[in-house]
PDB file of C-alpha atoms and ligand atoms in Angstrom:
ATOM      1  CA  UNK A   1      10.586  38.083 -20.578  1.00 95.00           C
ATOM      2  CA  UNK A   2      10.083  36.097 -17.402  1.00 97.00           C
ATOM      3  CA  UNK A   3       9.353  37.635 -14.011  1.00 98.00           C
ATOM      4  CA  UNK A   4      12.847  36.567 -12.922  1.00 98.00           C
ATOM      5  CA  UNK A   5      14.374  38.521 -15.829  1.00 97.00           C
ATOM      6  CA  UNK A   6      12.509  41.610 -14.632  1.00 98.00           C
ATOM      7  CA  UNK A   7      13.537  41.073 -10.995  1.00 98.00           C
ATOM      8  CA  UNK A   8      17.187  40.547 -11.958  1.00 98.00           C
ATOM      9  CA  UNK A   9      17.179  43.798 -13.879  1.00 98.00           C
ATOM     10  CA  UNK A  10      15.592  45.574 -10.903  1.00 98.00           C
ATOM     11  CA  UNK A  11      18.271  44.138  -8.608  1.00 97.00           C
ATOM     12  CA  UNK A  12      20.917  45.499 -10.975  1.00 98.00           C
ATOM     13  CA  UNK A  13      19.410  48.974 -11.341  1.00 98.00           C
ATOM     14  CA  UNK A  14      17.655  49.788  -8.053  1.00 98.00           C
ATOM     15  CA  UNK A  15      19.096  49.942  -4.556  1.00 98.00           C
ATOM     16  CA  UNK A  16      16.342  51.598  -2.554  1.00 98.00           C
ATOM     17  CA  UNK A  17      14.233  48.926  -0.863  1.00 97.00           C
ATOM     18  CA  UNK A  18      11.192  51.224  -0.643  1.00 96.00           C
ATOM     19  CA  UNK A  19      11.320  51.788  -4.378  1.00 97.00           C
ATOM     20  CA  UNK A  20      11.529  48.043  -5.040  1.00 98.00           C
ATOM     21  CA  UNK A  21       8.569  47.522  -2.703  1.00 98.00           C
ATOM     22  CA  UNK A  22       6.660  50.218  -4.587  1.00 98.00           C
ATOM     23  CA  UNK A  23       7.225  48.348  -7.848  1.00 98.00           C
ATOM     24  CA  UNK A  24       6.200  45.010  -6.287  1.00 98.00           C
ATOM     25  CA  UNK A  25       3.073  46.704  -4.971  1.00 98.00           C
ATOM     26  CA  UNK A  26       2.222  48.202  -8.331  1.00 98.00           C
ATOM     27  CA  UNK A  27       2.736  44.762  -9.876  1.00 98.00           C
ATOM     28  CA  UNK A  28       0.304  43.155  -7.419  1.00 98.00           C
ATOM     29  CA  UNK A  29      -2.372  45.757  -8.175  1.00 98.00           C
ATOM     30  CA  UNK A  30      -1.820  45.500 -11.933  1.00 98.00           C
ATOM     31  CA  UNK A  31      -2.204  41.715 -11.721  1.00 98.00           C
ATOM     32  CA  UNK A  32      -5.475  42.123  -9.815  1.00 98.00           C
ATOM     33  CA  UNK A  33      -6.723  44.635 -12.395  1.00 98.00           C
ATOM     34  CA  UNK A  34      -5.787  42.293 -15.249  1.00 98.00           C
ATOM     35  CA  UNK A  35      -7.740  39.481 -13.592  1.00 98.00           C
ATOM     36  CA  UNK A  36     -10.728  41.788 -13.060  1.00 98.00           C
ATOM     37  CA  UNK A  37     -10.800  42.831 -16.706  1.00 98.00           C
ATOM     38  CA  UNK A  38      -9.803  39.490 -18.250  1.00 98.00           C
ATOM     39  CA  UNK A  39      -6.529  40.932 -19.549  1.00 98.00           C
ATOM     40  CA  UNK A  40      -3.084  39.321 -19.772  1.00 98.00           C
ATOM     41  CA  UNK A  41      -1.974  39.102 -16.140  1.00 98.00           C
ATOM     42  CA  UNK A  42       1.687  38.566 -16.961  1.00 98.00           C
ATOM     43  CA  UNK A  43       1.829  41.532 -19.329  1.00 98.00           C
ATOM     44  CA  UNK A  44       0.076  43.865 -16.902  1.00 98.00           C
ATOM     45  CA  UNK A  45       2.003  42.581 -13.866  1.00 98.00           C
ATOM     46  CA  UNK A  46       5.413  42.950 -15.479  1.00 98.00           C
ATOM     47  CA  UNK A  47       4.532  46.446 -16.671  1.00 98.00           C
ATOM     48  CA  UNK A  48       3.759  47.415 -13.087  1.00 98.00           C
ATOM     49  CA  UNK A  49       6.860  45.668 -11.800  1.00 98.00           C
ATOM     50  CA  UNK A  50       9.194  47.486 -14.191  1.00 98.00           C
ATOM     51  CA  UNK A  51       7.546  50.900 -14.389  1.00 98.00           C
ATOM     52  CA  UNK A  52       9.997  52.776 -12.119  1.00 98.00           C
ATOM     53  CA  UNK A  53      13.153  50.797 -12.909  1.00 98.00           C
ATOM     54  CA  UNK A  54      14.968  53.914 -14.111  1.00 98.00           C
ATOM     55  CA  UNK A  55      14.243  56.200 -11.147  1.00 98.00           C
ATOM     56  CA  UNK A  56      17.731  55.923  -9.654  1.00 98.00           C
ATOM     57  CA  UNK A  57      19.438  55.902 -13.045  1.00 97.00           C
ATOM     58  CA  UNK A  58      17.713  59.128 -14.122  1.00 97.00           C
ATOM     59  CA  UNK A  59      18.394  60.854 -10.782  1.00 96.00           C
ATOM     60  CA  UNK A  60      15.200  62.883 -10.696  1.00 90.00           C
ATOM     61  CA  UNK A  61      15.432  64.098 -14.287  1.00 94.00           C
ATOM     62  CA  UNK A  62      11.762  64.011 -15.271  1.00 94.00           C
ATOM     63  CA  UNK A  63      12.601  64.431 -18.956  1.00 94.00           C
ATOM     64  CA  UNK A  64      14.422  61.131 -19.061  1.00 96.00           C
ATOM     65  CA  UNK A  65      12.440  59.267 -16.345  1.00 97.00           C
ATOM     66  CA  UNK A  66      10.335  56.549 -17.943  1.00 97.00           C
ATOM     67  CA  UNK A  67      11.935  57.057 -21.383  1.00 97.00           C
ATOM     68  CA  UNK A  68      14.945  55.122 -20.185  1.00 98.00           C
ATOM     69  CA  UNK A  69      12.642  52.765 -18.302  1.00 98.00           C
ATOM     70  CA  UNK A  70      10.702  52.007 -21.482  1.00 98.00           C
ATOM     71  CA  UNK A  71      13.991  51.277 -23.278  1.00 98.00           C
ATOM     72  CA  UNK A  72      15.171  48.949 -20.516  1.00 98.00           C
ATOM     73  CA  UNK A  73      11.821  47.143 -20.658  1.00 98.00           C
ATOM     74  CA  UNK A  74      12.118  46.768 -24.450  1.00 98.00           C
ATOM     75  CA  UNK A  75      15.597  45.316 -24.078  1.00 98.00           C
ATOM     76  CA  UNK A  76      14.174  42.791 -21.638  1.00 98.00           C
ATOM     77  CA  UNK A  77      11.595  41.798 -24.234  1.00 98.00           C
ATOM     78  CA  UNK A  78       8.591  43.912 -23.283  1.00 98.00           C
ATOM     79  CA  UNK A  79       5.921  44.416 -25.930  1.00 97.00           C
ATOM     80  CA  UNK A  80       5.531  47.882 -27.442  1.00 97.00           C
ATOM     81  CA  UNK A  81       2.276  48.208 -25.478  1.00 98.00           C
ATOM     82  CA  UNK A  82       4.103  47.612 -22.206  1.00 98.00           C
ATOM     83  CA  UNK A  83       6.908  50.006 -23.116  1.00 98.00           C
ATOM     84  CA  UNK A  84       4.441  52.742 -24.042  1.00 98.00           C
ATOM     85  CA  UNK A  85       2.531  52.290 -20.787  1.00 98.00           C
ATOM     86  CA  UNK A  86       5.791  52.729 -18.863  1.00 98.00           C
ATOM     87  CA  UNK A  87       6.680  55.790 -20.943  1.00 98.00           C
ATOM     88  CA  UNK A  88       3.366  57.575 -20.479  1.00 96.00           C
ATOM     89  CA  UNK A  89       3.013  56.959 -16.717  1.00 97.00           C
ATOM     90  CA  UNK A  90       5.342  59.966 -16.331  1.00 96.00           C
ATOM     91  CA  UNK A  91       3.013  62.889 -16.940  1.00 93.00           C
ATOM     92  CA  UNK A  92       5.985  65.132 -17.762  1.00 94.00           C
ATOM     93  CA  UNK A  93       5.997  63.653 -21.263  1.00 96.00           C
ATOM     94  CA  UNK A  94       2.436  64.835 -21.842  1.00 94.00           C
ATOM     95  CA  UNK A  95       1.322  61.569 -23.445  1.00 95.00           C
ATOM     96  CA  UNK A  96      -2.325  60.856 -22.730  1.00 94.00           C
ATOM     97  CA  UNK A  97      -2.949  57.279 -21.580  1.00 96.00           C
ATOM     98  CA  UNK A  98      -5.126  55.596 -24.171  1.00 96.00           C
ATOM     99  CA  UNK A  99      -5.047  51.819 -23.853  1.00 97.00           C
ATOM    100  CA  UNK A 100      -6.527  50.062 -20.854  1.00 97.00           C
ATOM    101  CA  UNK A 101      -3.011  48.995 -19.826  1.00 98.00           C
ATOM    102  CA  UNK A 102      -1.813  52.614 -19.896  1.00 98.00           C
ATOM    103  CA  UNK A 103      -4.824  53.818 -17.916  1.00 98.00           C
ATOM    104  CA  UNK A 104      -4.430  51.029 -15.371  1.00 98.00           C
ATOM    105  CA  UNK A 105      -0.777  51.848 -14.686  1.00 98.00           C
ATOM    106  CA  UNK A 106      -1.535  55.552 -14.248  1.00 97.00           C
ATOM    107  CA  UNK A 107      -4.089  54.713 -11.519  1.00 97.00           C
ATOM    108  CA  UNK A 108      -2.274  51.816  -9.871  1.00 98.00           C
ATOM    109  CA  UNK A 109       0.943  53.794  -9.391  1.00 98.00           C
ATOM    110  CA  UNK A 110      -0.462  56.572  -7.127  1.00 98.00           C
ATOM    111  CA  UNK A 111      -2.937  54.406  -5.210  1.00 98.00           C
ATOM    112  CA  UNK A 112      -0.026  52.418  -3.740  1.00 98.00           C
ATOM    113  CA  UNK A 113       1.107  55.545  -1.872  1.00 97.00           C
ATOM    114  CA  UNK A 114      -2.300  56.111  -0.320  1.00 98.00           C
ATOM    115  CA  UNK A 115      -2.570  52.496   0.861  1.00 98.00           C
ATOM    116  CA  UNK A 116       0.986  52.294   2.250  1.00 98.00           C
ATOM    117  CA  UNK A 117       0.424  55.550   4.154  1.00 98.00           C
ATOM    118  CA  UNK A 118      -2.883  54.175   5.448  1.00 98.00           C
ATOM    119  CA  UNK A 119      -1.041  51.168   6.891  1.00 98.00           C
ATOM    120  CA  UNK A 120       1.821  53.182   8.374  1.00 97.00           C
ATOM    121  CA  UNK A 121      -0.436  55.413  10.499  1.00 97.00           C
ATOM    122  CA  UNK A 122      -2.004  52.402  12.167  1.00 97.00           C
ATOM    123  CA  UNK A 123      -0.642  51.427  15.605  1.00 96.00           C
ATOM    124  CA  UNK A 124       0.622  48.088  14.248  1.00 96.00           C
ATOM    125  CA  UNK A 125       1.782  49.665  10.948  1.00 97.00           C
ATOM    126  CA  UNK A 126       0.229  46.714   9.129  1.00 98.00           C
ATOM    127  CA  UNK A 127      -2.142  46.300   6.213  1.00 98.00           C
ATOM    128  CA  UNK A 128      -4.122  43.544   7.892  1.00 97.00           C
ATOM    129  CA  UNK A 129      -6.636  45.660   9.799  1.00 96.00           C
ATOM    130  CA  UNK A 130      -6.811  48.443   7.222  1.00 98.00           C
ATOM    131  CA  UNK A 131     -10.225  48.856   5.601  1.00 98.00           C
ATOM    132  CA  UNK A 132     -11.508  50.318   2.352  1.00 98.00           C
ATOM    133  CA  UNK A 133     -13.789  52.548   4.424  1.00 98.00           C
ATOM    134  CA  UNK A 134     -10.891  54.185   6.245  1.00 98.00           C
ATOM    135  CA  UNK A 135      -8.953  54.601   3.001  1.00 98.00           C
ATOM    136  CA  UNK A 136     -11.963  56.288   1.409  1.00 98.00           C
ATOM    137  CA  UNK A 137     -11.947  58.755   4.293  1.00 98.00           C
ATOM    138  CA  UNK A 138      -8.193  59.290   3.867  1.00 98.00           C
ATOM    139  CA  UNK A 139      -8.740  59.834   0.168  1.00 98.00           C
ATOM    140  CA  UNK A 140     -10.755  62.934   1.043  1.00 97.00           C
ATOM    141  CA  UNK A 141      -8.037  64.329   3.341  1.00 97.00           C
ATOM    142  CA  UNK A 142      -5.880  66.281   0.933  1.00 92.00           C
ATOM    143  CA  UNK A 143      -2.894  66.550   3.232  1.00 96.00           C
ATOM    144  CA  UNK A 144      -2.802  62.822   3.963  1.00 98.00           C
ATOM    145  CA  UNK A 145      -0.250  61.140   1.647  1.00 97.00           C
ATOM    146  CA  UNK A 146      -0.309  64.337  -0.384  1.00 97.00           C
ATOM    147  CA  UNK A 147       1.964  62.811  -3.032  1.00 95.00           C
ATOM    148  CA  UNK A 148      -0.701  60.258  -3.944  1.00 97.00           C
ATOM    149  CA  UNK A 149      -2.388  62.213  -6.736  1.00 97.00           C
ATOM    150  CA  UNK A 150      -6.133  61.953  -6.069  1.00 98.00           C
ATOM    151  CA  UNK A 151      -7.103  63.029  -9.586  1.00 96.00           C
ATOM    152  CA  UNK A 152      -4.910  60.332 -11.077  1.00 96.00           C
ATOM    153  CA  UNK A 153      -6.349  57.682  -8.718  1.00 98.00           C
ATOM    154  CA  UNK A 154      -9.919  58.761  -9.498  1.00 97.00           C
ATOM    155  CA  UNK A 155      -9.306  58.104 -13.182  1.00 96.00           C
ATOM    156  CA  UNK A 156     -10.069  54.468 -12.346  1.00 97.00           C
ATOM    157  CA  UNK A 157     -13.586  55.519 -13.379  1.00 97.00           C
ATOM    158  CA  UNK A 158     -12.324  55.709 -16.958  1.00 95.00           C
ATOM    159  CA  UNK A 159     -11.627  51.992 -16.671  1.00 94.00           C
ATOM    160  CA  UNK A 160     -15.173  51.411 -15.446  1.00 95.00           C
ATOM    161  CA  UNK A 161     -14.227  50.975 -11.799  1.00 97.00           C
ATOM    162  CA  UNK A 162     -15.792  53.055  -9.036  1.00 98.00           C
ATOM    163  CA  UNK A 163     -13.256  54.591  -6.679  1.00 98.00           C
ATOM    164  CA  UNK A 164     -14.329  52.408  -3.768  1.00 98.00           C
ATOM    165  CA  UNK A 165     -14.040  49.234  -5.853  1.00 98.00           C
ATOM    166  CA  UNK A 166     -10.618  50.268  -7.047  1.00 98.00           C
ATOM    167  CA  UNK A 167      -9.338  51.026  -3.554  1.00 98.00           C
ATOM    168  CA  UNK A 168     -10.711  47.718  -2.308  1.00 98.00           C
ATOM    169  CA  UNK A 169      -9.054  45.837  -5.168  1.00 98.00           C
ATOM    170  CA  UNK A 170      -5.751  47.607  -4.478  1.00 98.00           C
ATOM    171  CA  UNK A 171      -5.932  46.960  -0.749  1.00 98.00           C
ATOM    172  CA  UNK A 172      -6.708  43.261  -1.207  1.00 98.00           C
ATOM    173  CA  UNK A 173      -3.900  42.911  -3.766  1.00 98.00           C
ATOM    174  CA  UNK A 174      -1.447  44.481  -1.342  1.00 98.00           C
ATOM    175  CA  UNK A 175      -2.619  42.321   1.547  1.00 98.00           C
ATOM    176  CA  UNK A 176      -1.720  39.367  -0.664  1.00 98.00           C
ATOM    177  CA  UNK A 177       1.964  40.345  -0.578  1.00 98.00           C
ATOM    178  CA  UNK A 178       1.997  41.985   2.881  1.00 98.00           C
ATOM    179  CA  UNK A 179       4.657  39.668   4.264  1.00 97.00           C
ATOM    180  CA  UNK A 180       7.005  40.358   1.386  1.00 96.00           C
ATOM    181  CA  UNK A 181       6.456  44.084   1.894  1.00 96.00           C
ATOM    182  CA  UNK A 182       6.896  43.857   5.661  1.00 95.00           C
ATOM    183  CA  UNK A 183       3.552  45.618   6.073  1.00 96.00           C
TER     184      UNK A 183
HETATM  185 FE1  LIG B 201       5.655  54.445  -9.536  1.00 96.59          FE
END
């Protein structure tokens, strides 16, 4: 599977621009994590890119969300490891993340919400001036970006990354595609 194959499938299955941006953001963070840990950047990036491809197709049905996504990824040529990571990022299935790829996706997915929200409350609504320090403070404010599951994000420690390092890595990865995101 090439990145273009994945993007074409996203174009065909997802309309919501915010959702596409969320997948691009997750991809950028997964690529940065793969580089940090010496893992396969393409495999990790494409897993992040595709992880929510079925959200519109499954219309909020949490029993099918990510099962269908894993199947679509397989059809595109994803490895079984990638497909399983996509499947288990939906906690509703009760599958505990085991591999480093699975753990990475489960942390990268929610941290995107915290960082986007951090940018949007700034006067310029941009990522550029946003700092890890301010995001660490926001992390402690439960009502800020409440959908960004703090427990899930904090599981970065299971990958051997301190929370602050993880947030910094995520922020820098997102700054790298800020123009594409319009942030
Ligand atoms: Fe997601």
